[in-house]
GROMACS .gro file of C-alpha atoms in nm:
model
  406
    1MET     CA    1 -11.030  -3.798   8.117
    2LYS     CA    2 -10.767  -3.975   8.329
    3ILE     CA    3 -10.486  -4.155   8.149
    4CYS     CA    4 -10.241  -4.401   8.305
    5LEU     CA    5  -9.903  -4.445   8.134
    6ILE     CA    6  -9.755  -4.788   8.211
    7THR     CA    7  -9.394  -4.824   8.104
    8TYR     CA    8  -9.158  -5.122   8.111
    9GLY     CA    9  -8.797  -5.150   8.006
   10CYS     CA   10  -8.527  -4.915   7.889
   11LYS     CA   11  -8.462  -4.541   7.915
   12VAL     CA   12  -8.585  -4.503   7.555
   13ASN     CA   13  -8.928  -4.635   7.653
   14GLN     CA   14  -8.922  -4.402   7.953
   15ALA     CA   15  -8.834  -4.106   7.731
   16GLU     CA   16  -9.121  -4.186   7.494
   17SER     CA   17  -9.374  -4.217   7.774
   18GLN     CA   18  -9.250  -3.899   7.938
   19LYS     CA   19  -9.298  -3.708   7.613
   20TRP     CA   20  -9.654  -3.842   7.582
   21GLU     CA   21  -9.715  -3.737   7.943
   22ARG     CA   22  -9.603  -3.382   7.870
   23ILE     CA   23  -9.817  -3.352   7.555
   24LEU     CA   24 -10.127  -3.508   7.712
   25ASN     CA   25 -10.097  -3.274   8.010
   26ALA     CA   26 -10.087  -2.981   7.767
   27TYR     CA   27 -10.393  -3.121   7.588
   28GLY     CA   28 -10.587  -3.105   7.914
   29TYR     CA   29 -10.582  -3.472   8.016
   30GLU     CA   30 -10.512  -3.582   8.373
   31ILE     CA   31 -10.221  -3.823   8.409
   32THR     CA   32 -10.250  -4.070   8.696
   33ASP     CA   33 -10.041  -4.354   8.839
   34GLU     CA   34 -10.353  -4.520   8.980
   35LYS     CA   35 -10.447  -4.779   8.720
   36ASP     CA   36 -10.787  -4.856   8.870
   37LYS     CA   37 -10.892  -4.489   8.854
   38ALA     CA   38 -10.786  -4.432   8.493
   39ASP     CA   39 -11.023  -4.414   8.197
   40PHE     CA   40 -10.752  -4.507   7.949
   41TRP     CA   41 -10.419  -4.694   7.960
   42ILE     CA   42 -10.113  -4.656   7.736
   43ILE     CA   43  -9.879  -4.952   7.783
   44ASN     CA   44  -9.522  -4.921   7.653
   45THR     CA   45  -9.394  -5.279   7.663
   46CYS     CA   46  -9.054  -5.449   7.672
   47ALA     CA   47  -8.931  -5.786   7.546
   48VAL     CA   48  -8.554  -5.767   7.601
   49THR     CA   49  -8.574  -6.058   7.846
   50HIS     CA   50  -8.822  -6.340   7.901
   51LYS     CA   51  -8.915  -6.182   8.235
   52ALA     CA   52  -8.998  -5.850   8.066
   53GLU     CA   53  -9.206  -6.037   7.809
   54ILE     CA   54  -9.409  -6.204   8.086
   55GLN     CA   55  -9.464  -5.869   8.263
   56SER     CA   56  -9.589  -5.714   7.939
   57ARG     CA   57  -9.824  -6.003   7.867
   58GLN     CA   58  -9.965  -5.993   8.220
   59ILE     CA   59 -10.049  -5.621   8.212
   60ILE     CA   60 -10.214  -5.658   7.869
   61ASN     CA   61 -10.425  -5.946   7.999
   62LYS     CA   62 -10.522  -5.733   8.298
   63ALA     CA   63 -10.637  -5.453   8.067
   64LYS     CA   64 -10.846  -5.703   7.869
   65LYS     CA   65 -11.001  -5.843   8.185
   66LEU     CA   66 -11.088  -5.498   8.325
   67GLY     CA   67 -11.220  -5.377   7.990
   68ILE     CA   68 -11.017  -5.054   8.007
   69LYS     CA   69 -10.959  -4.884   7.672
   70THR     CA   70 -10.589  -4.936   7.603
   71PHE     CA   71 -10.319  -4.865   7.348
   72VAL     CA   72 -10.035  -5.117   7.361
   73THR     CA   73  -9.700  -5.047   7.196
   74GLY     CA   74  -9.331  -5.129   7.245
   75CYS     CA   75  -9.111  -5.427   7.171
   76TYR     CA   76  -9.354  -5.693   7.295
   77VAL     CA   77  -9.602  -5.588   7.027
   78ASN     CA   78  -9.343  -5.646   6.754
   79LEU     CA   79  -9.259  -5.985   6.903
   80THR     CA   80  -9.612  -6.123   6.907
   81GLU     CA   81  -9.898  -6.151   6.661
   82ASN     CA   82 -10.150  -5.957   6.861
   83LEU     CA   83 -10.473  -5.866   6.686
   84ASP     CA   84 -10.674  -5.561   6.778
   85GLY     CA   85 -10.997  -5.645   6.946
   86GLY     CA   86 -11.241  -5.523   7.207
   87ASN     CA   87 -11.082  -5.258   7.424
   88ILE     CA   88 -10.721  -5.314   7.307
   89LYS     CA   89 -10.541  -5.156   7.012
   90PHE     CA   90 -10.186  -5.272   6.932
   91ILE     CA   91  -9.943  -5.022   6.778
   92PRO     CA   92  -9.602  -5.144   6.648
   93ASN     CA   93  -9.279  -4.969   6.739
   94CYS     CA   94  -9.252  -4.806   6.398
   95ASN     CA   95  -9.579  -4.619   6.459
   96LYS     CA   96  -9.556  -4.553   6.833
   97ASP     CA   97  -9.472  -4.183   6.785
   98LEU     CA   98  -9.816  -4.147   6.625
   99ILE     CA   99  -9.999  -4.259   6.939
  100ILE     CA  100 -10.049  -3.901   7.046
  101ASN     CA  101 -10.244  -3.831   6.724
  102ASN     CA  102 -10.528  -4.041   6.866
  103PHE     CA  103 -10.593  -3.777   7.132
  104SER     CA  104 -10.751  -3.440   7.062
  105ARG     CA  105 -10.724  -3.136   7.283
  106ILE     CA  106 -10.981  -3.123   7.560
  107ASN     CA  107 -10.895  -2.762   7.635
  108GLU     CA  108 -10.615  -2.512   7.577
  109SER     CA  109 -10.415  -2.608   7.883
  110LYS     CA  110 -10.085  -2.440   7.965
  111ASN     CA  111 -10.012  -2.722   8.205
  112LEU     CA  112  -9.661  -2.806   8.085
  113LYS     CA  113  -9.531  -3.057   8.337
  114ILE     CA  114  -9.393  -3.407   8.383
  115SER     CA  115  -9.381  -3.624   8.693
  116ARG     CA  116  -8.999  -3.644   8.702
  117HIS     CA  117  -8.750  -3.370   8.781
  118ARG     CA  118  -8.486  -3.504   8.543
  119ALA     CA  119  -8.619  -3.522   8.186
  120ILE     CA  120  -8.527  -3.812   7.957
  121ILE     CA  121  -8.491  -3.722   7.589
  122LYS     CA  122  -8.482  -3.983   7.314
  123ILE     CA  123  -8.221  -3.886   7.056
  124GLN     CA  124  -8.175  -4.218   6.878
  125ASP     CA  125  -8.347  -4.553   6.822
  126GLY     CA  126  -8.246  -4.887   6.674
  127CYS     CA  127  -7.915  -5.071   6.640
  128ASN     CA  128  -7.723  -5.257   6.370
  129ASN     CA  129  -7.466  -5.438   6.582
  130TYR     CA  130  -7.670  -5.759   6.626
  131CYS     CA  131  -7.509  -5.884   6.945
  132SER     CA  132  -7.583  -6.255   6.947
  133TYR     CA  133  -7.795  -6.242   7.266
  134CYS     CA  134  -7.994  -5.928   7.181
  135ILE     CA  135  -8.343  -5.921   7.032
  136VAL     CA  136  -8.364  -5.540   7.016
  137PRO     CA  137  -8.240  -5.489   6.655
  138TYR     CA  138  -8.511  -5.730   6.535
  139LEU     CA  139  -8.781  -5.536   6.719
  140ARG     CA  140  -8.664  -5.175   6.684
  141GLY     CA  141  -8.490  -5.194   6.348
  142LYS     CA  142  -8.194  -5.006   6.205
  143PRO     CA  143  -8.048  -4.693   6.370
  144LYS     CA  144  -8.272  -4.387   6.343
  145SER     CA  145  -8.165  -4.049   6.477
  146ILE     CA  146  -8.381  -3.757   6.587
  147PRO     CA  147  -8.291  -3.437   6.398
  148PRO     CA  148  -8.072  -3.211   6.614
  149GLU     CA  149  -8.307  -2.914   6.583
  150GLU     CA  150  -8.589  -3.123   6.738
  151ILE     CA  151  -8.362  -3.230   7.024
  152LEU     CA  152  -8.255  -2.872   7.094
  153GLU     CA  153  -8.618  -2.758   7.087
  154GLU     CA  154  -8.718  -3.027   7.337
  155ILE     CA  155  -8.430  -2.941   7.570
  156ASN     CA  156  -8.520  -2.572   7.566
  157LEU     CA  157  -8.884  -2.661   7.633
  158TYR     CA  158  -8.792  -2.868   7.937
  159GLU     CA  159  -8.567  -2.589   8.062
  160SER     CA  160  -8.858  -2.344   8.031
  161MET     CA  161  -9.057  -2.584   8.254
  162GLY     CA  162  -8.793  -2.554   8.527
  163ILE     CA  163  -8.619  -2.884   8.453
  164LYS     CA  164  -8.249  -2.867   8.543
  165GLU     CA  165  -8.122  -3.198   8.407
  166ILE     CA  166  -8.180  -3.383   8.082
  167ILE     CA  167  -8.079  -3.743   8.014
  168LEU     CA  168  -7.994  -3.824   7.652
  169SER     CA  169  -8.119  -4.174   7.571
  170GLY     CA  170  -8.094  -4.411   7.279
  171ILE     CA  171  -8.068  -4.781   7.202
  172ASN     CA  172  -7.706  -4.720   7.096
  173LEU     CA  173  -7.616  -4.356   7.159
  174GLY     CA  174  -7.282  -4.375   6.982
  175LEU     CA  175  -7.462  -4.446   6.653
  176TYR     CA  176  -7.635  -4.108   6.664
  177GLY     CA  177  -7.631  -3.949   6.318
  178ILE     CA  178  -7.512  -4.259   6.130
  179ASP     CA  179  -7.838  -4.268   5.933
  180PHE     CA  180  -7.829  -3.902   5.824
  181SER     CA  181  -7.733  -3.832   5.466
  182GLU     CA  182  -7.374  -3.714   5.429
  183LYS     CA  183  -7.321  -3.798   5.800
  184ARG     CA  184  -7.391  -3.435   5.885
  185ILE     CA  185  -7.368  -3.480   6.263
  186ASN     CA  186  -7.258  -3.736   6.523
  187LEU     CA  187  -7.297  -3.766   6.900
  188LYS     CA  188  -6.993  -3.554   6.978
  189GLN     CA  189  -7.110  -3.276   6.749
  190LEU     CA  190  -7.459  -3.296   6.899
  191LEU     CA  191  -7.317  -3.254   7.249
  192LYS     CA  192  -7.126  -2.947   7.131
  193GLN     CA  193  -7.447  -2.801   6.987
  194ILE     CA  194  -7.636  -2.866   7.311
  195LEU     CA  195  -7.363  -2.692   7.510
  196LYS     CA  196  -7.363  -2.397   7.271
  197LYS     CA  197  -7.733  -2.354   7.194
  198THR     CA  198  -7.897  -2.439   7.527
  199SER     CA  199  -7.832  -2.339   7.885
  200ILE     CA  200  -7.974  -2.649   8.054
  201TYR     CA  201  -7.791  -2.690   8.385
  202ARG     CA  202  -7.703  -3.058   8.356
  203ILE     CA  203  -7.663  -3.305   8.070
  204ARG     CA  204  -7.638  -3.679   8.135
  205LEU     CA  205  -7.580  -3.968   7.894
  206SER     CA  206  -7.786  -4.279   7.958
  207SER     CA  207  -7.538  -4.535   7.820
  208ILE     CA  208  -7.250  -4.549   7.573
  209GLU     CA  209  -7.037  -4.828   7.428
  210ILE     CA  210  -6.664  -4.829   7.508
  211ASN     CA  211  -6.569  -4.827   7.136
  212HIS     CA  212  -6.747  -4.492   7.095
  213ILE     CA  213  -6.530  -4.322   7.357
  214ASP     CA  214  -6.220  -4.139   7.236
  215GLU     CA  215  -6.008  -3.840   7.340
  216GLU     CA  216  -6.239  -3.589   7.170
  217PHE     CA  217  -6.539  -3.734   7.357
  218LEU     CA  218  -6.352  -3.702   7.689
  219ASP     CA  219  -6.262  -3.342   7.603
  220ILE     CA  220  -6.632  -3.265   7.549
  221ILE     CA  221  -6.757  -3.425   7.871
  222ASP     CA  222  -6.493  -3.230   8.063
  223ASN     CA  223  -6.744  -2.943   8.046
  224LYS     CA  224  -6.891  -2.888   8.394
  225ARG     CA  225  -7.248  -2.906   8.258
  226ILE     CA  226  -7.202  -3.269   8.153
  227CYS     CA  227  -7.249  -3.515   8.438
  228LYS     CA  228  -6.945  -3.710   8.543
  229HIS     CA  229  -7.131  -4.035   8.509
  230LEU     CA  230  -7.099  -4.290   8.230
  231HIS     CA  231  -7.278  -4.621   8.192
  232ILE     CA  232  -7.051  -4.839   7.977
  233PRO     CA  233  -7.172  -5.198   7.919
  234LEU     CA  234  -6.905  -5.464   7.970
  235GLN     CA  235  -7.139  -5.766   7.933
  236HIS     CA  236  -6.862  -6.015   8.010
  237GLY     CA  237  -6.502  -6.043   8.127
  238SER     CA  238  -6.404  -6.337   7.905
  239ASP     CA  239  -6.273  -6.257   7.557
  240ARG     CA  240  -6.401  -6.594   7.439
  241ILE     CA  241  -6.754  -6.509   7.548
  242LEU     CA  242  -6.732  -6.150   7.417
  243LYS     CA  243  -6.646  -6.290   7.074
  244LEU     CA  244  -6.942  -6.529   7.088
  245MET     CA  245  -7.160  -6.235   7.191
  246ASN     CA  246  -7.041  -6.039   6.884
  247ARG     CA  247  -6.935  -5.748   7.102
  248PRO     CA  248  -6.721  -5.485   6.919
  249TYR     CA  249  -6.428  -5.488   7.167
  250ASN     CA  250  -6.215  -5.718   7.381
  251THR     CA  251  -6.116  -5.687   7.747
  252GLU     CA  252  -5.781  -5.525   7.659
  253LEU     CA  253  -5.956  -5.236   7.481
  254TYR     CA  254  -6.214  -5.202   7.757
  255LEU     CA  255  -5.946  -5.192   8.029
  256ARG     CA  256  -5.729  -4.941   7.844
  257LYS     CA  257  -6.013  -4.698   7.776
  258PHE     CA  258  -6.154  -4.740   8.127
  259GLU     CA  259  -5.817  -4.645   8.275
  260GLU     CA  260  -5.798  -4.340   8.045
  261ILE     CA  261  -6.136  -4.221   8.173
  262ILE     CA  262  -6.046  -4.271   8.541
  263LYS     CA  263  -5.712  -4.095   8.494
  264ARG     CA  264  -5.893  -3.796   8.344
  265PHE     CA  265  -6.186  -3.795   8.590
  266PRO     CA  266  -6.086  -3.965   8.921
  267ASN     CA  267  -6.428  -3.918   9.087
  268ILE     CA  268  -6.641  -4.016   8.789
  269SER     CA  269  -6.914  -4.274   8.835
  270ILE     CA  270  -6.887  -4.559   8.585
  271GLY     CA  271  -7.157  -4.824   8.588
  272THR     CA  272  -7.189  -5.130   8.371
  273ASP     CA  273  -7.408  -5.420   8.257
  274VAL     CA  274  -7.300  -5.782   8.288
  275ILE     CA  275  -7.473  -6.089   8.144
  276ILE     CA  276  -7.412  -6.411   8.334
  277GLY     CA  277  -7.478  -6.763   8.204
  278PHE     CA  278  -7.428  -6.698   7.834
  279PRO     CA  279  -7.423  -7.027   7.637
  280SER     CA  280  -7.107  -7.234   7.701
  281GLU     CA  281  -6.996  -7.007   7.992
  282LYS     CA  282  -6.753  -7.213   8.202
  283ASP     CA  283  -6.625  -7.161   8.554
  284TYR     CA  284  -6.307  -7.006   8.418
  285ASP     CA  285  -6.506  -6.758   8.205
  286PHE     CA  286  -6.699  -6.653   8.514
  287ILE     CA  287  -6.378  -6.621   8.718
  288GLU     CA  288  -6.231  -6.395   8.448
  289THR     CA  289  -6.542  -6.179   8.473
  290LEU     CA  290  -6.511  -6.156   8.852
  291LYS     CA  291  -6.146  -6.059   8.822
  292ILE     CA  292  -6.197  -5.777   8.571
  293ILE     CA  293  -6.482  -5.634   8.780
  294GLU     CA  294  -6.269  -5.656   9.094
  295ASP     CA  295  -5.986  -5.474   8.917
  296LEU     CA  296  -6.193  -5.190   8.772
  297SER     CA  297  -6.340  -4.913   8.987
  298PHE     CA  298  -6.704  -4.950   8.886
  299SER     CA  299  -6.944  -4.753   9.102
  300TYR     CA  300  -7.237  -4.988   9.034
  301LEU     CA  301  -7.331  -5.296   8.832
  302HIS     CA  302  -7.649  -5.419   8.665
  303VAL     CA  303  -7.628  -5.799   8.662
  304PHE     CA  304  -7.857  -6.004   8.438
  305PRO     CA  305  -7.888  -6.379   8.392
  306TYR     CA  306  -7.873  -6.465   8.023
  307SER     CA  307  -8.224  -6.481   7.877
  308ARG     CA  308  -8.281  -6.691   7.565
  309ARG     CA  309  -8.455  -6.472   7.306
  310PRO     CA  310  -8.612  -6.568   6.971
  311PHE     CA  311  -8.439  -6.470   6.644
  312THR     CA  312  -8.098  -6.437   6.814
  313LYS     CA  313  -7.790  -6.646   6.730
  314ALA     CA  314  -7.729  -6.725   7.096
  315SER     CA  315  -8.069  -6.888   7.130
  316LYS     CA  316  -7.956  -7.153   6.882
  317MET     CA  317  -7.619  -7.216   7.047
  318SER     CA  318  -7.551  -7.547   7.218
  319GLU     CA  319  -7.439  -7.569   7.581
  320GLN     CA  320  -7.712  -7.355   7.729
  321VAL     CA  321  -7.622  -7.295   8.096
  322HIS     CA  322  -7.849  -7.445   8.362
  323GLU     CA  323  -8.074  -7.196   8.541
  324GLN     CA  324  -7.944  -7.294   8.886
  325ILE     CA  325  -7.585  -7.223   8.780
  326LYS     CA  326  -7.694  -6.882   8.646
  327LYS     CA  327  -7.870  -6.808   8.973
  328GLU     CA  328  -7.562  -6.897   9.182
  329ARG     CA  329  -7.326  -6.691   8.966
  330VAL     CA  330  -7.561  -6.391   8.959
  331SER     CA  331  -7.577  -6.403   9.339
  332ILE     CA  332  -7.197  -6.400   9.367
  333LEU     CA  333  -7.168  -6.109   9.127
  334ASN     CA  334  -7.443  -5.912   9.303
  335GLU     CA  335  -7.250  -5.945   9.629
  336LEU     CA  336  -6.941  -5.806   9.454
  337ALA     CA  337  -7.154  -5.527   9.305
  338SER     CA  338  -7.272  -5.430   9.653
  339ARG     CA  339  -6.914  -5.410   9.780
  340LYS     CA  340  -6.808  -5.200   9.480
  341ARG     CA  341  -7.098  -4.959   9.537
  342ASN     CA  342  -7.019  -4.926   9.907
  343LYS     CA  343  -6.652  -4.858   9.837
  344TYR     CA  344  -6.734  -4.588   9.582
  345LEU     CA  345  -6.984  -4.414   9.811
  346LYS     CA  346  -6.746  -4.411  10.109
  347ASN     CA  347  -6.500  -4.206   9.903
  348PHE     CA  348  -6.745  -3.916   9.936
  349ILE     CA  349  -6.793  -3.911  10.313
  350GLY     CA  350  -6.715  -3.556  10.424
  351LYS     CA  351  -6.743  -3.421  10.069
  352ILE     CA  352  -7.004  -3.188   9.922
  353VAL     CA  353  -7.218  -3.293   9.628
  354GLU     CA  354  -7.487  -3.095   9.446
  355VAL     CA  355  -7.815  -3.277   9.395
  356ILE     CA  356  -8.146  -3.213   9.223
  357VAL     CA  357  -8.425  -3.271   9.476
  358GLU     CA  358  -8.652  -3.545   9.341
  359SER     CA  359  -8.873  -3.678   9.618
  360ARG     CA  360  -8.973  -3.655   9.982
  361LYS     CA  361  -9.072  -3.948  10.201
  362ASN     CA  362  -9.090  -3.985  10.579
  363ASN     CA  363  -8.943  -3.635  10.629
  364LEU     CA  364  -8.644  -3.722  10.412
  365PHE     CA  365  -8.567  -3.555  10.082
  366SER     CA  366  -8.371  -3.742   9.818
  367GLY     CA  367  -8.178  -3.612   9.521
  368THR     CA  368  -7.922  -3.729   9.265
  369SER     CA  369  -7.578  -3.579   9.215
  370ASP     CA  370  -7.402  -3.538   8.882
  371ASN     CA  371  -7.192  -3.847   8.958
  372TYR     CA  372  -7.505  -4.054   9.024
  373ILE     CA  373  -7.509  -4.058   9.403
  374LYS     CA  374  -7.858  -4.055   9.549
  375CYS     CA  375  -7.847  -3.861   9.875
  376PHE     CA  376  -8.103  -3.853  10.156
  377PHE     CA  377  -8.127  -3.549  10.382
  378LYS     CA  378  -8.366  -3.343  10.595
  379ASP     CA  379  -8.493  -2.992  10.525
  380SER     CA  380  -8.825  -2.817  10.550
  381LYS     CA  381  -8.787  -2.543  10.292
  382LEU     CA  382  -8.679  -2.719   9.975
  383GLN     CA  383  -8.911  -2.800   9.685
  384LYS     CA  384  -8.889  -3.082   9.432
  385GLY     CA  385  -8.668  -2.974   9.145
  386ASP     CA  386  -8.451  -2.745   9.360
  387LEU     CA  387  -8.072  -2.765   9.359
  388ALA     CA  388  -7.916  -2.841   9.695
  389LYS     CA  389  -7.558  -2.881   9.818
  390ILE     CA  390  -7.524  -3.174  10.056
  391ILE     CA  391  -7.229  -3.282  10.268
  392ILE     CA  392  -7.231  -3.661  10.290
  393ASN     CA  393  -7.176  -3.781  10.647
  394ASN     CA  394  -7.286  -4.144  10.644
  395ILE     CA  395  -7.325  -4.447  10.419
  396ASP     CA  396  -7.580  -4.706  10.531
  397LYS     CA  397  -7.683  -5.009  10.324
  398ASN     CA  398  -7.529  -4.849  10.014
  399GLN     CA  399  -7.733  -4.531  10.058
  400ALA     CA  400  -7.578  -4.189  10.117
  401PHE     CA  401  -7.707  -3.967  10.395
  402GLY     CA  402  -7.605  -3.607  10.445
  403LYS     CA  403  -7.680  -3.260  10.565
  404LEU     CA  404  -7.780  -2.950  10.371
  405VAL     CA  405  -7.498  -2.699  10.332
  406ASN     CA  406  -7.609  -2.337  10.375
   0.00000   0.00000   0.00000
């Protein structure tokens, strides 16, 4: 039987789908990206924005139209009142880990593999911060942490499969362990355990809030096995807007901690998320956001127009910003993001980076470095998953090109 895994949204969704892929491969099923050739679909949906909600609804409608047997799970399922019927079965987020129980072994396959060469591992789910724009806590619930022994087991399994990098993912990574009785472990202690009890070559964090970064955390990520790459959401550069968003920091705290990180790790890659067009955002709020992003040495930005979501406080706020104004401001910020990315990449011309080979297209290999630079290079002997040292010799359209170092 051929199964197609269709995944929308965050790294947590990607981690879940990747785990299902690994287990289904071991059960003897064939995983395919070709939807029209699959016998069964598993759709892991998203509803964090209105656009994601539309994408999820469209793929579900397509499954209904084609009559393909399908399990649908993820945040969109929790948002809507879908009823099982015909070829579709809806599974809420709280039960999505049980999806795999619906599949029995076809044969005793030893085919332990995944389609990626950097494995994403879900260590935490849920959030209790209730940012005023965010629907996720209403759809994923309170923080829930994966027991450390299960995480260590999964890391060691991926390492045995030849995987050299794992990405730790969660809805709010810094809340890891908050739900355990007696607070027996937190994110920093988990990282120490991973360093001590596994030998995985690289460890990357998917995203972390600025208020969860302290001196002890920086001491831990100083270890050479932990990627010098942090994704730290800013969301906005106006303290007035940050307060309306119910974010747990102000720009002064963000700036101070950002500077501490850069001072400690000058070549680190720090990316961020920014929401533009939040209710009541004025020109001066936007200008403050542009200024803080200009001042800080971000290596990349993810820019999102504010999306009005049900249940959230922001959806009920007055002074919703016109869509055309959002579009214009997003365009300005994306141009700045492109300049910031180009500036960061040019710092590495003539320098050597180590990448994990991920793909090959048109005689060009590509791989990602520990500081999140995707490099393109030529070679005829490398295989996907190999480590390669590349000297970067050119930056073109915000892409790094280099040559293999013997």
